[in-house]
Amino acid sequence: MTGRTLSLYISKRFLKSILALFLFAAVLILLFDVLELVRRGGDREGFSLLRIAAISALRVPLLLEQVIPFAVLFGSIWAFVTLSRSLELVVARAAGISVWQFTAPALLTGLFIGIAAVIGYNPGAVYLQQKSDEVAEGLFSVEQTYLLEGSGEVWLRQNGTDGESVLHARHIGGQGATLNGVTIFSFDRQGEFSERIEARRAVLAEGMWRLTDAVVYALDTDPQHYDNYSVSTFLTPTEVKESIGSPESISFWSLPRFIELSQRAGLPAYRYSLQYQTLLAKPLLLVAMIVIAAAVSLRVSRFGGIGRLIIWGIIAGFVLYAVSEVSKDLGGAGIVPTAVAAWAPGVFGVLMGFTILLNQEDG
């Protein structure tokens, strides 16, 4: 009973510390985001502070997903230092409880947060981001909308009733159903190049791309301008969204189906596979953050130097996060297997932290 009570007490302390820092970061990001949106859309028709607040509140949760590892790291350091300075850990050790016993509840708390973040928080944040885009529709200019929902350049090969074509777009909107800055290279049924089309905007409808402000460059005629132009395609809106949408805009539960559809379309699925593996590895990454926090915080009550040790912990956490980002870049480019790129940072962090703890406590 005593062991369970102590474990629950430690778990609650860690959970409160982590949630407090997470909410503090959420408030800061929300305030800065609201100010930025007010600056962009303050002079637009349909602007209202309530609408801006709704847009920001709906899109901030997805932005905060990147903050979770740091909230766990700083919250764990805070919890360890608080328990140590109040001599609670000293009393626990005097009662015969080892460092591994009072660290285990913290690790289980991090594991629980990681699992909840993957199976619940991520799908919810993606859904709210989509609602944010709907609320923001029509308020910002095209260029400003790029900044809100753009996800980089894309290339797409497609087929239609008129033949094959290769489509390039500078920006993605509407989760992939709307493209901006579009260039299409069209080929006839014999595979011969027929025309190049440049358009300001393309919207996917049933069986065609509807182009706006298009200029058609054919081989045997002068360039022709069209306010509206269409290019046939066999792609459905769902297939386009799932093929070229940003991996971060896809929920955890939908990623396996997106990976399968990308592979069927002949498109590289590295980014989607990496995002899926990264989400699966997130609990391990959070555990690694807690282990690092324990390694730099548990010596405070006995040896002093709280500032230096905490700084080293923060540096170690940022280095681990930087390593994970580099690893993701390598995995997203297909240079290393996506599973290795996603899981390696967490495994490295856990091994590093446990090595330090073993050296401190049993070395």
XYZ file of C-alpha atoms in Angstrom:
363
model
C 0.000 0.000 0.000
C 2.836 2.406 0.893
C 4.593 1.752 -2.415
C 1.414 2.333 -4.407
C 0.600 5.515 -2.495
C 4.092 6.892 -3.079
C 3.940 5.984 -6.765
C 0.602 7.748 -7.208
C 1.905 10.796 -5.350
C 5.002 11.046 -7.563
C 2.967 10.473 -10.719
C 0.549 13.266 -9.793
C 3.418 15.659 -9.071
C 4.972 14.963 -12.475
C 1.670 15.143 -14.308
C 0.837 18.505 -12.715
C 4.274 19.947 -13.516
C 4.163 18.823 -17.137
C 0.595 20.024 -17.690
C 1.383 23.379 -16.056
C 4.286 24.029 -18.421
C 2.294 22.785 -21.400
C -0.592 25.136 -20.618
C 1.835 28.014 -20.059
C 3.343 27.383 -23.503
C -0.172 27.144 -24.986
C -1.135 30.561 -23.612
C 2.049 32.173 -24.928
C 1.683 30.667 -28.405
C -2.003 31.595 -28.505
C -1.276 35.227 -27.627
C 1.479 35.579 -30.224
C -0.624 33.806 -32.846
C -3.620 36.063 -32.226
C -1.440 39.159 -32.533
C 0.034 37.886 -35.805
C -3.399 37.084 -37.252
C -4.684 40.514 -36.207
C -1.746 42.089 -38.048
C -2.499 40.105 -41.212
C -6.268 40.422 -41.299
C -7.054 43.526 -39.240
C -8.054 45.566 -42.300
C -9.961 42.780 -44.072
C -13.696 42.574 -44.578
C -15.219 40.092 -42.163
C -12.552 40.673 -39.537
C -13.534 40.391 -35.904
C -11.514 39.708 -32.809
C -13.780 36.793 -31.914
C -13.201 35.193 -35.322
C -9.440 35.662 -35.053
C -9.457 34.149 -31.566
C -11.431 31.162 -32.862
C -9.021 30.628 -35.778
C -6.013 30.751 -33.476
C -7.552 28.597 -30.744
C -8.404 25.905 -33.293
C -4.983 25.803 -34.942
C -2.756 26.196 -31.872
C -3.215 22.568 -30.668
C -1.446 21.230 -33.767
C 1.376 23.743 -33.277
C 1.663 22.641 -29.643
C 2.344 19.054 -30.666
C 5.982 20.057 -31.184
C 6.069 21.490 -27.647
C 5.128 18.251 -25.867
C 8.705 16.846 -25.597
C 9.990 20.134 -24.130
C 7.056 20.354 -21.706
C 7.883 16.852 -20.510
C 11.595 17.669 -20.157
C 11.175 20.973 -18.296
C 8.238 19.688 -16.261
C 10.239 16.640 -15.183
C 13.250 18.736 -14.200
C 10.948 21.017 -12.236
C 9.289 18.058 -10.477
C 12.590 16.330 -9.642
C 14.148 19.540 -8.325
C 11.052 20.381 -6.253
C 10.961 16.900 -4.710
C 14.681 17.047 -4.044
C 14.750 20.527 -2.490
C 11.810 19.673 -0.219
C 13.851 16.619 0.901
C 11.067 14.242 -0.109
C 13.458 12.217 -2.243
C 15.988 12.210 0.582
C 13.388 10.755 2.950
C 12.379 8.192 0.344
C 15.981 7.091 -0.119
C 16.448 6.923 3.669
C 13.440 4.594 3.804
C 15.249 2.206 1.475
C 13.604 3.249 -1.814
C 16.094 3.210 -4.666
C 16.377 5.769 -7.436
C 14.840 3.272 -9.837
C 11.738 2.867 -7.659
C 10.863 6.564 -7.439
C 11.842 7.157 -11.071
C 9.532 4.397 -12.339
C 6.270 6.352 -11.651
C 7.670 9.326 -13.568
C 8.542 7.082 -16.510
C 5.076 5.536 -16.475
C 3.597 9.048 -16.451
C 5.658 9.984 -19.510
C 4.594 6.764 -21.233
C 0.952 7.526 -20.485
C 1.278 11.088 -21.819
C 2.971 9.801 -24.977
C 0.260 7.235 -25.683
C -2.505 9.776 -25.021
C -0.756 12.297 -27.295
C -0.622 9.782 -30.150
C -4.036 8.128 -30.010
C -6.096 11.078 -28.770
C -4.380 14.455 -28.921
C -2.989 14.139 -32.468
C -6.297 13.201 -34.183
C -8.083 15.915 -32.223
C -5.495 18.551 -33.142
C -5.684 17.615 -36.838
C -9.484 17.879 -36.757
C -9.338 21.293 -35.084
C -6.801 22.494 -37.672
C -9.242 21.600 -40.444
C -11.975 23.545 -38.654
C -9.587 26.478 -38.308
C -9.072 26.520 -42.078
C -12.848 26.574 -42.572
C -13.301 29.499 -40.172
C -10.429 31.408 -41.835
C -11.738 30.874 -45.373
C -12.196 34.165 -47.189
C -10.602 36.319 -44.503
C -7.020 36.296 -45.749
C -5.539 36.891 -49.173
C -4.087 34.025 -51.170
C -0.541 34.915 -50.130
C -1.498 35.065 -46.456
C -3.362 31.787 -46.739
C -0.131 30.212 -47.995
C 1.440 31.092 -44.660
C -1.432 29.521 -42.759
C -1.838 26.239 -44.583
C 0.855 25.965 -47.279
C 2.932 22.804 -47.156
C 5.568 23.233 -49.843
C 5.888 22.388 -53.533
C 4.464 19.180 -54.967
C 4.711 17.174 -58.171
C 1.874 14.902 -59.269
C 1.563 12.576 -62.243
C -1.985 11.865 -63.354
C -4.048 10.406 -66.173
C -7.292 11.573 -67.728
C -9.543 11.243 -70.744
C -7.266 13.576 -72.740
C -4.059 11.737 -71.811
C -1.411 11.892 -69.124
C -0.111 15.068 -67.518
C 2.429 16.136 -64.929
C 1.276 18.767 -62.448
C 3.479 21.030 -60.369
C 2.187 23.387 -57.662
C 4.051 25.818 -55.446
C 1.532 25.741 -52.595
C -1.139 23.383 -51.302
C -4.420 24.509 -49.808
C -7.633 22.878 -48.698
C -5.789 19.744 -47.556
C -4.688 19.087 -51.150
C -7.900 19.854 -53.070
C -6.760 23.392 -53.921
C -3.411 24.166 -55.540
C -1.823 27.563 -56.162
C 0.903 28.549 -58.620
C 0.153 25.608 -60.924
C 2.076 24.404 -63.976
C 0.761 21.433 -65.992
C 2.631 19.591 -68.738
C 0.061 17.749 -70.874
C 0.640 14.785 -73.190
C -1.698 13.288 -75.756
C -2.899 9.674 -75.873
C 0.253 8.686 -77.808
C 2.502 10.123 -75.092
C 3.602 13.137 -77.159
C 3.907 16.543 -75.476
C 0.949 18.753 -76.408
C 0.869 21.868 -74.209
C 2.057 23.603 -71.078
C -0.464 25.345 -68.853
C 0.291 27.910 -66.177
C -2.504 28.926 -63.828
C -2.856 30.939 -60.673
C -5.139 28.413 -59.004
C -6.485 24.895 -59.531
C -9.449 23.339 -57.757
C -10.198 19.642 -58.080
C -13.734 18.770 -59.173
C -15.191 15.461 -60.306
C -13.114 14.294 -63.275
C -11.192 17.527 -63.824
C -9.000 20.289 -62.487
C -10.716 23.678 -62.767
C -8.004 26.265 -63.490
C -8.311 29.990 -62.851
C -6.384 32.687 -64.749
C -4.662 30.150 -67.024
C -2.213 30.687 -69.902
C -1.888 27.809 -72.412
C 1.347 27.396 -74.352
C 0.882 25.013 -77.304
C 3.473 23.924 -79.860
C 1.884 25.438 -82.959
C -0.039 28.462 -81.617
C 0.604 31.624 -79.667
C -0.021 31.607 -75.914
C -3.711 31.893 -75.084
C -5.166 33.319 -71.866
C -8.299 31.834 -70.286
C -10.148 33.033 -67.227
C -11.289 29.459 -66.689
C -9.778 26.276 -68.091
C -10.110 22.584 -67.292
C -7.785 19.566 -67.441
C -9.202 16.063 -67.183
C -8.086 13.675 -64.463
C -9.102 10.287 -63.109
C -8.062 11.303 -59.598
C -10.733 11.808 -56.978
C -10.562 14.577 -54.357
C -9.946 11.952 -51.669
C -7.016 10.425 -53.562
C -5.396 13.811 -54.121
C -5.772 14.830 -50.487
C -4.288 11.538 -49.354
C -1.464 11.586 -51.924
C -0.053 15.096 -51.586
C -1.418 16.375 -48.292
C 1.045 17.349 -45.593
C 1.834 14.373 -43.291
C 1.347 16.591 -40.243
C -2.220 17.326 -41.382
C -3.148 13.641 -41.304
C -4.273 11.992 -38.090
C -2.519 8.988 -36.602
C -5.403 6.618 -37.330
C -5.585 7.602 -41.025
C -1.855 7.423 -41.828
C -1.723 3.659 -42.661
C -4.406 4.110 -45.321
C -2.620 7.177 -46.716
C 0.632 5.220 -46.967
C -1.114 2.461 -48.880
C -2.788 4.900 -51.281
C 0.504 6.709 -51.956
C 2.203 3.436 -52.770
C -0.613 2.425 -55.095
C -0.342 5.770 -56.885
C 3.365 5.177 -57.443
C 4.328 8.060 -55.164
C 7.048 7.845 -52.505
C 5.489 7.241 -49.098
C 8.593 8.092 -47.052
C 7.079 11.195 -45.440
C 3.872 9.470 -44.403
C 5.633 6.365 -43.172
C 8.064 8.537 -41.213
C 5.230 10.525 -39.632
C 3.510 7.289 -38.619
C 6.672 5.820 -37.109
C 7.477 9.123 -35.389
C 4.096 9.137 -33.694
C 4.549 5.513 -32.650
C 7.962 6.389 -31.176
C 6.746 9.494 -29.321
C 6.116 7.679 -25.993
C 9.705 6.438 -26.053
C 10.981 9.951 -26.801
C 9.068 11.332 -23.821
C 10.485 8.575 -21.616
C 13.952 9.582 -22.825
C 13.251 13.193 -21.824
C 12.294 12.076 -18.310
C 15.369 9.893 -17.979
C 17.566 12.832 -19.000
C 15.756 15.033 -16.478
C 16.395 12.456 -13.749
C 20.070 12.190 -14.678
C 20.659 15.927 -14.217
C 18.303 16.589 -11.291
C 18.735 13.825 -8.713
C 22.187 14.960 -7.542
C 21.030 18.443 -6.628
C 20.194 17.851 -2.968
C 23.505 16.139 -2.260
C 26.036 18.051 -4.339
C 24.511 21.433 -5.185
C 25.095 23.164 -8.505
C 21.408 23.255 -9.430
C 21.812 25.889 -12.121
C 24.648 24.149 -13.943
C 22.958 20.752 -13.860
C 19.636 22.097 -15.120
C 21.381 23.936 -17.947
C 23.094 20.704 -18.949
C 19.724 18.958 -18.882
C 18.170 21.585 -21.105
C 21.106 21.362 -23.517
C 20.846 17.568 -23.581
C 17.127 17.783 -24.316
C 17.611 20.252 -27.161
C 20.436 18.153 -28.608
C 18.204 15.087 -28.518
C 15.426 17.025 -30.238
C 17.856 18.314 -32.889
C 19.087 14.774 -33.488
C 15.490 13.631 -33.920
C 14.854 16.395 -36.483
C 17.980 15.506 -38.471
C 16.992 11.864 -38.305
C 13.528 12.756 -39.609
C 15.050 14.654 -42.527
C 17.138 11.622 -43.450
C 14.172 9.301 -43.144
C 11.880 11.637 -45.099
C 14.374 11.666 -47.975
C 14.593 7.866 -47.971
C 18.301 7.874 -47.043
C 17.715 5.724 -43.956
C 14.763 3.427 -43.143
C 11.878 5.378 -41.650
C 11.619 3.071 -38.635
C 15.291 3.647 -37.799
C 14.971 7.406 -38.288
C 11.927 7.603 -36.008
C 13.014 5.283 -33.194
C 16.763 5.960 -33.018
C 16.564 9.301 -31.102
C 14.348 7.827 -28.392
C 16.506 4.726 -28.004
C 19.662 6.864 -27.884
C 18.157 9.208 -25.278
C 17.004 6.368 -23.015
C 20.358 4.590 -23.192
C 22.253 7.825 -22.532
C 20.090 8.722 -19.551
C 20.210 5.264 -17.981
C 23.978 5.160 -18.453
C 24.357 8.425 -16.531
C 22.006 7.234 -13.800
C 23.828 3.937 -13.434
C 27.146 5.762 -13.155
C 25.756 8.173 -10.541
C 23.866 5.722 -8.377
C 25.606 2.380 -8.792
C 28.960 3.316 -10.315
